[in-house]
Tab-separated table of C-alpha atoms and ligand atoms in Angstrom:
chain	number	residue	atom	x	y	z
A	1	UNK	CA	59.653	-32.579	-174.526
A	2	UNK	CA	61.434	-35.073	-172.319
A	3	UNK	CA	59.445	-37.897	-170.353
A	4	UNK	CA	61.374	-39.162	-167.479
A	5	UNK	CA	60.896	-42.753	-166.549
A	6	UNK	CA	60.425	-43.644	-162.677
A	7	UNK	CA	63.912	-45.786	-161.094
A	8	UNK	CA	63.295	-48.927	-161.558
A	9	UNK	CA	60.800	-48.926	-164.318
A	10	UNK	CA	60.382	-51.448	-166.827
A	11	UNK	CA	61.784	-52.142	-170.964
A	12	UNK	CA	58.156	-53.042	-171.445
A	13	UNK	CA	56.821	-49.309	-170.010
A	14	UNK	CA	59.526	-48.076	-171.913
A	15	UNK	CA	58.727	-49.297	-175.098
A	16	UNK	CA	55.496	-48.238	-174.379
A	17	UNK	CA	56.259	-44.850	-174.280
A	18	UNK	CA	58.481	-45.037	-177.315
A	19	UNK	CA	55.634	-46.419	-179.297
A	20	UNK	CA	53.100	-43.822	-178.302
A	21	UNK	CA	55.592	-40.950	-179.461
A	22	UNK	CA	56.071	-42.593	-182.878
A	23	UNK	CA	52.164	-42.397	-182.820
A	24	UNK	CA	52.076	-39.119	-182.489
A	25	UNK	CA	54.453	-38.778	-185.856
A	26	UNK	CA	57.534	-37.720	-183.450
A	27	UNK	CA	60.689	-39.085	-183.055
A	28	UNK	CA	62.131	-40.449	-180.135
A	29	UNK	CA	65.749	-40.558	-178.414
A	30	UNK	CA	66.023	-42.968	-175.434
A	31	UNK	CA	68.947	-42.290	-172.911
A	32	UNK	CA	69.213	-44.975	-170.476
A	33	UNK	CA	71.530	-43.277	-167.575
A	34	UNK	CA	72.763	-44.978	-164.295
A	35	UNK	CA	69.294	-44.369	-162.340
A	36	UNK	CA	66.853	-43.980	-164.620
A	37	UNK	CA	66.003	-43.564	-168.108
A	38	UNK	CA	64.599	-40.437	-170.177
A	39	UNK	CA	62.783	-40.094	-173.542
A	40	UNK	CA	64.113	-37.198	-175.503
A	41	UNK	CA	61.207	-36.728	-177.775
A	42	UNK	CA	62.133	-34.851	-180.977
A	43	UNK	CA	59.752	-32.571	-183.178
A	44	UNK	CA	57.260	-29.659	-182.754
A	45	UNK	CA	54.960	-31.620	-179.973
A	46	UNK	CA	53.458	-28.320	-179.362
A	47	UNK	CA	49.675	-29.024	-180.153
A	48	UNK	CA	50.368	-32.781	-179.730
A	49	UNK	CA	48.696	-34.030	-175.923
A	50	UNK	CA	51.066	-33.981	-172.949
A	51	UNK	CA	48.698	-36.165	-170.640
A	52	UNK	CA	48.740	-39.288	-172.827
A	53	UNK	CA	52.016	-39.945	-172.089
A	54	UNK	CA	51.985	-38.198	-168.424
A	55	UNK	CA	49.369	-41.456	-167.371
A	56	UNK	CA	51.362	-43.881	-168.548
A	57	UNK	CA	52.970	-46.936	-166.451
A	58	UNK	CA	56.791	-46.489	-165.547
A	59	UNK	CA	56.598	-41.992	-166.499
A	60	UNK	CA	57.814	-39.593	-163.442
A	61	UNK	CA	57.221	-36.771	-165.607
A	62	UNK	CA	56.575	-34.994	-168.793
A	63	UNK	CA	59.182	-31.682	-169.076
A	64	UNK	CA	57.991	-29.180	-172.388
A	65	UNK	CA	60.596	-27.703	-173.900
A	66	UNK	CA	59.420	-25.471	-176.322
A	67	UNK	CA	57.494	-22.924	-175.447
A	68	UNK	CA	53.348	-23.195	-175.791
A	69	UNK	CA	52.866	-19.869	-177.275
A	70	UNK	CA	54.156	-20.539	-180.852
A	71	UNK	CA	54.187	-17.265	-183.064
A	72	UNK	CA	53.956	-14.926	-180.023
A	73	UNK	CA	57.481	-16.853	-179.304
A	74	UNK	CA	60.970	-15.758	-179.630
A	75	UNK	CA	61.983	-18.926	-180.937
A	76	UNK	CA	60.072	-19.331	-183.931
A	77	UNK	CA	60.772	-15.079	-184.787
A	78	UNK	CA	64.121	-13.761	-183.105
A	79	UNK	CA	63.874	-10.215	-184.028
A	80	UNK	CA	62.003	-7.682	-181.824
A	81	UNK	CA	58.806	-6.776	-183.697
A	82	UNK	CA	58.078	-3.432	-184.096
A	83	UNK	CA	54.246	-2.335	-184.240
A	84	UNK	CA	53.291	0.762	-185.813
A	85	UNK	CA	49.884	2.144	-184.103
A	86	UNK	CA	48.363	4.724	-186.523
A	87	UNK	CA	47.984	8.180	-185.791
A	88	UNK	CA	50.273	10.952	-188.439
A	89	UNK	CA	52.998	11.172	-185.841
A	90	UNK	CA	54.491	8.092	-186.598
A	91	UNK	CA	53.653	6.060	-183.425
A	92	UNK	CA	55.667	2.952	-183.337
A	93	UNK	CA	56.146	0.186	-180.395
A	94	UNK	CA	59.141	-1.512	-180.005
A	95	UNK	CA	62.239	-0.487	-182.398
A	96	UNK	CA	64.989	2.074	-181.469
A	97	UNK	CA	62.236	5.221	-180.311
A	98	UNK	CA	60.099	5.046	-177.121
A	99	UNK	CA	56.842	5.080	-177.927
A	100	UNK	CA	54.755	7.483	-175.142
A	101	UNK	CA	50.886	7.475	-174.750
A	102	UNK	CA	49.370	9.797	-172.287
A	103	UNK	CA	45.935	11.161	-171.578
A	104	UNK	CA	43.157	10.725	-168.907
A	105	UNK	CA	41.994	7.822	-167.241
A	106	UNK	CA	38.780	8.574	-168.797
A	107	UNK	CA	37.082	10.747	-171.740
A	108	UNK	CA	35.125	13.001	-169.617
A	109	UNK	CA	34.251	15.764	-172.416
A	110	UNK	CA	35.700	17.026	-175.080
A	111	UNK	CA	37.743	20.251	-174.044
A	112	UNK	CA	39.370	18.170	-171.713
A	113	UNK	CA	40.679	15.864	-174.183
A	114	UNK	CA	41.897	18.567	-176.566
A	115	UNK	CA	43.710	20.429	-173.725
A	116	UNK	CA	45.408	17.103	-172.296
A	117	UNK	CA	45.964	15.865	-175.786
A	118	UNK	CA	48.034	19.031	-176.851
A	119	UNK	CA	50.192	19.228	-173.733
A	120	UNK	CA	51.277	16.095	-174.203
A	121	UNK	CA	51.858	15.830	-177.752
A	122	UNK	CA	54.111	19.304	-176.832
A	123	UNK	CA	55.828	17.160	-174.786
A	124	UNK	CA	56.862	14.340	-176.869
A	125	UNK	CA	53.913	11.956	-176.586
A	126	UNK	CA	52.419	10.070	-180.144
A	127	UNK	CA	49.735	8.564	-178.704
A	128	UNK	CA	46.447	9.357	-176.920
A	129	UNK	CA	45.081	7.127	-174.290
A	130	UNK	CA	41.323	7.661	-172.556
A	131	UNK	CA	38.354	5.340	-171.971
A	132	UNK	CA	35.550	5.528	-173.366
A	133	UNK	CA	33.978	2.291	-171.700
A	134	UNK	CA	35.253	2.183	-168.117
A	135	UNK	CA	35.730	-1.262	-166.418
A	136	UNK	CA	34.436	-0.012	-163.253
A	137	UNK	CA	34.689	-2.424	-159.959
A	138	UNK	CA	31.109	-0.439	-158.586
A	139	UNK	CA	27.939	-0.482	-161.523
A	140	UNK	CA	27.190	2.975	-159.692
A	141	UNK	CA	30.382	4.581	-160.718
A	142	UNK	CA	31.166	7.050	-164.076
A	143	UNK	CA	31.112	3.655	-166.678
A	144	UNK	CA	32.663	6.090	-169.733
A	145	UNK	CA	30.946	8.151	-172.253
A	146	UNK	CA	30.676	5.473	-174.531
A	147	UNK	CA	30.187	6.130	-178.105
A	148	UNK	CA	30.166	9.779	-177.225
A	149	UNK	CA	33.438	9.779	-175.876
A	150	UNK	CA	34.871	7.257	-179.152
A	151	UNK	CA	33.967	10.379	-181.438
A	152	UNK	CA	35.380	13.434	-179.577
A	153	UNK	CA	38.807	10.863	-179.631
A	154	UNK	CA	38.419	10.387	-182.900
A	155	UNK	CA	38.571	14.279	-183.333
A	156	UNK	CA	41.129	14.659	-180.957
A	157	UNK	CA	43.112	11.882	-182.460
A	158	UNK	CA	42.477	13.638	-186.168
A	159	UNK	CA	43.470	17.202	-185.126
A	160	UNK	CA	46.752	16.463	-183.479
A	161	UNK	CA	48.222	13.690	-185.026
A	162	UNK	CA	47.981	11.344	-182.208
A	163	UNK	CA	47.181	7.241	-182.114
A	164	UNK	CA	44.186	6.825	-180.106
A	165	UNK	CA	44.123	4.029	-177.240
A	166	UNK	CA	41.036	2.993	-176.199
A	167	UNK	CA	39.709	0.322	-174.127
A	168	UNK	CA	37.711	-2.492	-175.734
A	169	UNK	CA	35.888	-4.214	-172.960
A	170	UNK	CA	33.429	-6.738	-174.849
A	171	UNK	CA	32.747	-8.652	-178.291
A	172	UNK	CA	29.650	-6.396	-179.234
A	173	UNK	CA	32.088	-3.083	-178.920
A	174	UNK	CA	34.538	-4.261	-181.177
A	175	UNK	CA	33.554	-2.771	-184.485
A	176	UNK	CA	32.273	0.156	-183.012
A	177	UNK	CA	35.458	1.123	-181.206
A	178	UNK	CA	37.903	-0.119	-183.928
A	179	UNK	CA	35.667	2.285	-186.316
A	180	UNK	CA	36.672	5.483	-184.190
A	181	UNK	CA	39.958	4.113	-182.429
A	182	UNK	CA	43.778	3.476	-183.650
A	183	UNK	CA	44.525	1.056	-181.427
A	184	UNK	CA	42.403	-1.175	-179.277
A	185	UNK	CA	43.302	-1.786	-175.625
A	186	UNK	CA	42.407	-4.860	-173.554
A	187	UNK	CA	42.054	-4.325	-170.246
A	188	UNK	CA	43.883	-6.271	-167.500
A	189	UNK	CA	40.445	-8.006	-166.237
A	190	UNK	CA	39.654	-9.351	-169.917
A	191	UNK	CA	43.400	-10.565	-170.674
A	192	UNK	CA	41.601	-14.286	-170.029
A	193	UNK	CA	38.520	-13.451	-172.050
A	194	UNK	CA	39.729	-15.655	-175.108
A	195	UNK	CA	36.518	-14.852	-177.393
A	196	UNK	CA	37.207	-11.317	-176.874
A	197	UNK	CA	41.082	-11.951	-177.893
A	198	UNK	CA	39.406	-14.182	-181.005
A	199	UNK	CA	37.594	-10.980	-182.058
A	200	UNK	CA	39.924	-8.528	-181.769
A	201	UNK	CA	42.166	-11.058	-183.765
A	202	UNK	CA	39.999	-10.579	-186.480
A	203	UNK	CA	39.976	-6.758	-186.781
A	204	UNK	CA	43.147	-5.251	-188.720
A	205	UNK	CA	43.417	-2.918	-185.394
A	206	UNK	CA	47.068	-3.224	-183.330
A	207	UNK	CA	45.977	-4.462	-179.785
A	208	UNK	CA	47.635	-3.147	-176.694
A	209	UNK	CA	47.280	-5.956	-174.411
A	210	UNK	CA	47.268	-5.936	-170.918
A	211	UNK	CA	48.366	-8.175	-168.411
A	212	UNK	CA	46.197	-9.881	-166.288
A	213	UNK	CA	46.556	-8.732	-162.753
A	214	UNK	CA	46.672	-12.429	-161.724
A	215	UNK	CA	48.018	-13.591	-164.937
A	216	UNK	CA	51.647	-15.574	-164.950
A	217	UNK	CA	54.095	-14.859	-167.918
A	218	UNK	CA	52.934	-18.066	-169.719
A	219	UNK	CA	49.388	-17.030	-169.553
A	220	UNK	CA	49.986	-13.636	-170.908
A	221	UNK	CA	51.484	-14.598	-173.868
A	222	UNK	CA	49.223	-17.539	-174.481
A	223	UNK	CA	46.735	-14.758	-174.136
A	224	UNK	CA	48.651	-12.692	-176.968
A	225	UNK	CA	49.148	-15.966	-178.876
A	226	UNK	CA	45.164	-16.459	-179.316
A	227	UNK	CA	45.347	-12.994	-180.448
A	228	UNK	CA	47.857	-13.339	-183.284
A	229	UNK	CA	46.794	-16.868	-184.278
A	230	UNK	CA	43.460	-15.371	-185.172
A	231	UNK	CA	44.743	-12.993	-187.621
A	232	UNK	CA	46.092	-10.244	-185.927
A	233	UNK	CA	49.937	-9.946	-185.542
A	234	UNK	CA	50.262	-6.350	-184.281
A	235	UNK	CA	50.243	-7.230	-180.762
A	236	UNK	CA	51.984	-4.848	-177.928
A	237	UNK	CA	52.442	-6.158	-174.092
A	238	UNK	CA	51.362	-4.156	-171.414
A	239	UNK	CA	52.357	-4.268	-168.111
A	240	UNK	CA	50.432	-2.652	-165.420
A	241	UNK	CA	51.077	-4.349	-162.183
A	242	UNK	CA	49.493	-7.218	-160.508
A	243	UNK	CA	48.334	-8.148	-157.605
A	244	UNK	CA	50.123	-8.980	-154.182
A	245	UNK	CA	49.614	-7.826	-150.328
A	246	UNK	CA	51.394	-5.035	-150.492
A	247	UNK	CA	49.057	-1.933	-149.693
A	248	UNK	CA	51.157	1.044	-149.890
A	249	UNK	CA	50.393	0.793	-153.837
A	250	UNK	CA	47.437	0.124	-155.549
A	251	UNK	CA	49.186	-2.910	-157.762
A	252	UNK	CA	52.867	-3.971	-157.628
A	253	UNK	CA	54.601	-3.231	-160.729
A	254	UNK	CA	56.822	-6.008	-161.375
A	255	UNK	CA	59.421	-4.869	-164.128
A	256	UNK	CA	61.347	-7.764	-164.072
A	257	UNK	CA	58.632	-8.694	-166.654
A	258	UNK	CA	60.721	-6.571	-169.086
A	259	UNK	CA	63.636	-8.649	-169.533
A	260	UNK	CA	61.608	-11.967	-168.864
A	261	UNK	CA	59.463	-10.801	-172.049
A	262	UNK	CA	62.543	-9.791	-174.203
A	263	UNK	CA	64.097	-13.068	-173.803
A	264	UNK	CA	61.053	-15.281	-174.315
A	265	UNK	CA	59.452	-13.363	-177.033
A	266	UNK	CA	59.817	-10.984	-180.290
A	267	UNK	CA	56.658	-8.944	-179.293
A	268	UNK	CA	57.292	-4.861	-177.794
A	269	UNK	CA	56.242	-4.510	-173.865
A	270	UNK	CA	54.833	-0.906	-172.673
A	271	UNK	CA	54.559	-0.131	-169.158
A	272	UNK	CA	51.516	0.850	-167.638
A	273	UNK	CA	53.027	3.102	-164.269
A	274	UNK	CA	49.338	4.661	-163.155
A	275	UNK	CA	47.447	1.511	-162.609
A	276	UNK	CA	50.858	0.013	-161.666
A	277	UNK	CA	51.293	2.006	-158.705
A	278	UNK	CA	47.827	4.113	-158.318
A	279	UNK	CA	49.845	6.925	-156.969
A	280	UNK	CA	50.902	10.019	-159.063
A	281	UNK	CA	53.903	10.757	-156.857
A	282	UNK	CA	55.356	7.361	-157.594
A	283	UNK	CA	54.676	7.204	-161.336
A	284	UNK	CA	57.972	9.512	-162.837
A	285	UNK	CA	60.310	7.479	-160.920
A	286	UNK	CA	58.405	4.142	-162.661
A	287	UNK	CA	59.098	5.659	-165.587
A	288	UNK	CA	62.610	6.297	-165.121
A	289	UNK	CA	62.804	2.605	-164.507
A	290	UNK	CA	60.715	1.372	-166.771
A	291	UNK	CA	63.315	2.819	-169.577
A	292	UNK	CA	66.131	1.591	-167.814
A	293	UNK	CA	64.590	-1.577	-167.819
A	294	UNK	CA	64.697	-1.728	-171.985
A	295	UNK	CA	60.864	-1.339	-171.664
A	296	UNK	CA	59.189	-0.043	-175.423
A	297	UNK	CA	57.410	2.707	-174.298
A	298	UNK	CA	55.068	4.117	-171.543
A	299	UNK	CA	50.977	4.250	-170.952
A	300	UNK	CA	50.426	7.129	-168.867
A	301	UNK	CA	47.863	8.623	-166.714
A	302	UNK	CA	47.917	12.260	-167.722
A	303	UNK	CA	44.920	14.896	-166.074
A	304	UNK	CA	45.238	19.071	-166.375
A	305	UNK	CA	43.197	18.643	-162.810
A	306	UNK	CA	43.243	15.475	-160.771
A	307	UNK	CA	41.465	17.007	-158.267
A	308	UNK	CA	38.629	16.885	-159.952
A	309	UNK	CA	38.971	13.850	-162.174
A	310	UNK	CA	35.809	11.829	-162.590
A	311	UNK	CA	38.511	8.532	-162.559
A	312	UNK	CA	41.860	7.707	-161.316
A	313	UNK	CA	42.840	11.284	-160.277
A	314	UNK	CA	45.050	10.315	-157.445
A	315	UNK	CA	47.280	8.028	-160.122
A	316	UNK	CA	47.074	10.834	-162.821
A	317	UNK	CA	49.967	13.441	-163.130
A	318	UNK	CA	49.956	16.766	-164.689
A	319	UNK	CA	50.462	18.122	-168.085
A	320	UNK	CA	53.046	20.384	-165.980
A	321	UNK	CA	54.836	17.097	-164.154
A	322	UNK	CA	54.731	15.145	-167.479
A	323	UNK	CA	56.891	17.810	-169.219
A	324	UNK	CA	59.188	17.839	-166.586
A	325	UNK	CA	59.101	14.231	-166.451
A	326	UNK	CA	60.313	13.745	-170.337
A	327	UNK	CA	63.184	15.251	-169.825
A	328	UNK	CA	64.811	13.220	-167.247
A	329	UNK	CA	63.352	10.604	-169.618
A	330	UNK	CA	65.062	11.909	-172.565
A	331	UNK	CA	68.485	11.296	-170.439
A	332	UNK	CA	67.894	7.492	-169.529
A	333	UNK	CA	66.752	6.823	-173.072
A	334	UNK	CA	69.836	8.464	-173.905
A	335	UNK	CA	72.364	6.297	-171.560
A	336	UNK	CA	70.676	3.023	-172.423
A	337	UNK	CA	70.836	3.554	-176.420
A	338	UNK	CA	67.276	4.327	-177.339
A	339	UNK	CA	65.649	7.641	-178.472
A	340	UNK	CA	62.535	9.298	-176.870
B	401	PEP	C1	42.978	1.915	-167.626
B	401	PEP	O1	43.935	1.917	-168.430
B	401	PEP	O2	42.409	2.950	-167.255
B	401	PEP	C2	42.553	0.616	-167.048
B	401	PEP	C3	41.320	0.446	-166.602
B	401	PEP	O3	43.533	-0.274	-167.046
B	401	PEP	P1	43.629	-1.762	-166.451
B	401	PEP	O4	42.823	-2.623	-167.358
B	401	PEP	O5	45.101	-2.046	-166.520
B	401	PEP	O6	43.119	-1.714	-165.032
B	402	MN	MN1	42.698	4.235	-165.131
């Protein structure tokens, strides 16, 4: 970090300052310019305290310079990581293939699952997304068939070949879900729910992580961070739109995340179009970007009748549209250097 001194400010608050950061075992570099003076301090002063030295006499400011997320960081790991997630297909996020997951919003009973989960794999996909425990805004809405709906994945998951993403909403449904699932998903409204990350940095489960929908960069990976620093270094980034006051979409997908993630850390980043634009009509051409964008791979909304979905129908696209869809996907992948 570098603490810049106030104009004006005294050799006594500057010694000051240089004594604290020898307290703190760091070394210090004082560079005393025509208007003021700065204190390059040198050494990992990640997990050492910021506001000491922000209070004292004579300081303007305290700038970090390394990042605060640590092993989630580029920095300390500078190749991409890439995650296998289970399953016989060979599901892998981040590396040279595109990794696509597809299924319903929601489990809703087990022939739907096996239909939905063989039209996509037809198509391309290696994973298998579908709630089992719904984070549901209203208590009186479909909340997931629980359990139930963990075991008819599990089958689904065991006939086909495909990983199976499932959404871990709470501490007491870790082991269960980890017992049926291949990889555990954290939902954008727990991203901040750090004993939740601590548990499901204890399980030997890869974690697709979602991003808060209020959540900056920094907090997202911190959030992976307590993940990882737990135990659990399988980690993939999910993006699935945040909030803002636009209304002709249900979330604004902000892919500029993609790059901003590749540059500050070694971790994959999936794209989440469904809940990142709540419209089915809209969610191919997110996809289409999403690639182009160097994204790792896709979570998709996928329903053989969103008519009659019991969640998230108007976001959900059909096994029909999702075939079509791979192939234009097939070509971006294609121009941009990655395989689908
Ligand atoms: C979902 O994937 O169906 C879901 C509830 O996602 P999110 O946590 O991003 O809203
Ligand atoms: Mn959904």
């Amino acid at each position: 970090m570098i603490v810049v001194m106030r104009e004006g400010c005294g050799r006594e608050e500057v010694d000051h300052v240089v004594g604290l950061v020898r307290k703190m075992n760091l070394k210090d570099h004082v560079i005393v310019g025509t208007e003021r003076t700065v204190v390059a301090v040198i050494g990992d002063d990640r997990f050492k305290d910021r506001n000491v030295l922000e209070s004292c006499a004579g300081v303007d400011r305290v700038v970090p310079i390394l990042a605060p997320y640590k092993i989630a960081s580029r920095q300390t790991h500078p190749e991409p990581s890439a995650i296998p997630l289970g399953g016989s297909l060979g599901a892998v996020a981040g590396g040279g293939k595109i990794c696509m997951i597809a299924g319903p919003c929601s489990v809703e009973d087990r022939s739907m699952l096996l239909e939905i989960a063989y039209a996509v794999k037809q198509h391309g996909a290696t994973g298998l997304r579908g709630g089992a425990f719904k984070p549901r805004t209203d208590p009186y809405q479909f909340q997931g068939l629980g359990e139930k709906g963990l075991e008819y994945l599990a089958e689904v998951g065991e006939q086909t070949g495909l990983a199976v993403v499932t959404e871990v909403m709470s501490i007491d449904q870790v082991l269960i879900v980890a017992k049926y699932a291949d990889v555990l998903q954290i939902g954008t409204r727990n991203m901040h729910n750090f004993n939740l990350l601590m548990a499901v940095g204890k399980t030997n489960k890869p974690v697709i992580l979602k991003r808060g929908w209020s959540a900056t960069l920094n907090e997202f990976l911190l959030a992976a961070e307590y993940i990882i620093s737990s135990g659990n270094p399988n980690v993939v980034l999910c993006e699935r739109g945040i909030r803002s006051s636009e209304d002709y979409v249900r979330n604004t997908l902000t892919l500029a995340i993609v790059p901003a993630v590749k540059r500050e850390s070694h971790l994959p980043i999936i794209i989440d179009p469904s809940q990142g634009t709540g419209h089915s009509y809209m969610v191919p051409a997110m996809c289409r970007a999403s690639i182009a964008a160097g994204a790792d791979g896709l979570l998709i909304e996928v329903h053989h009748d969103p008519e009659h979905a019991m969640t998230d129908g108007a976001q959900s696209i059909t096994p029909e549209a999702y075939g079509t869809m791979m192939q234009e996907l097939r070509a971006i992948a294609r121009a941009v250097g990655r395989e689908l």
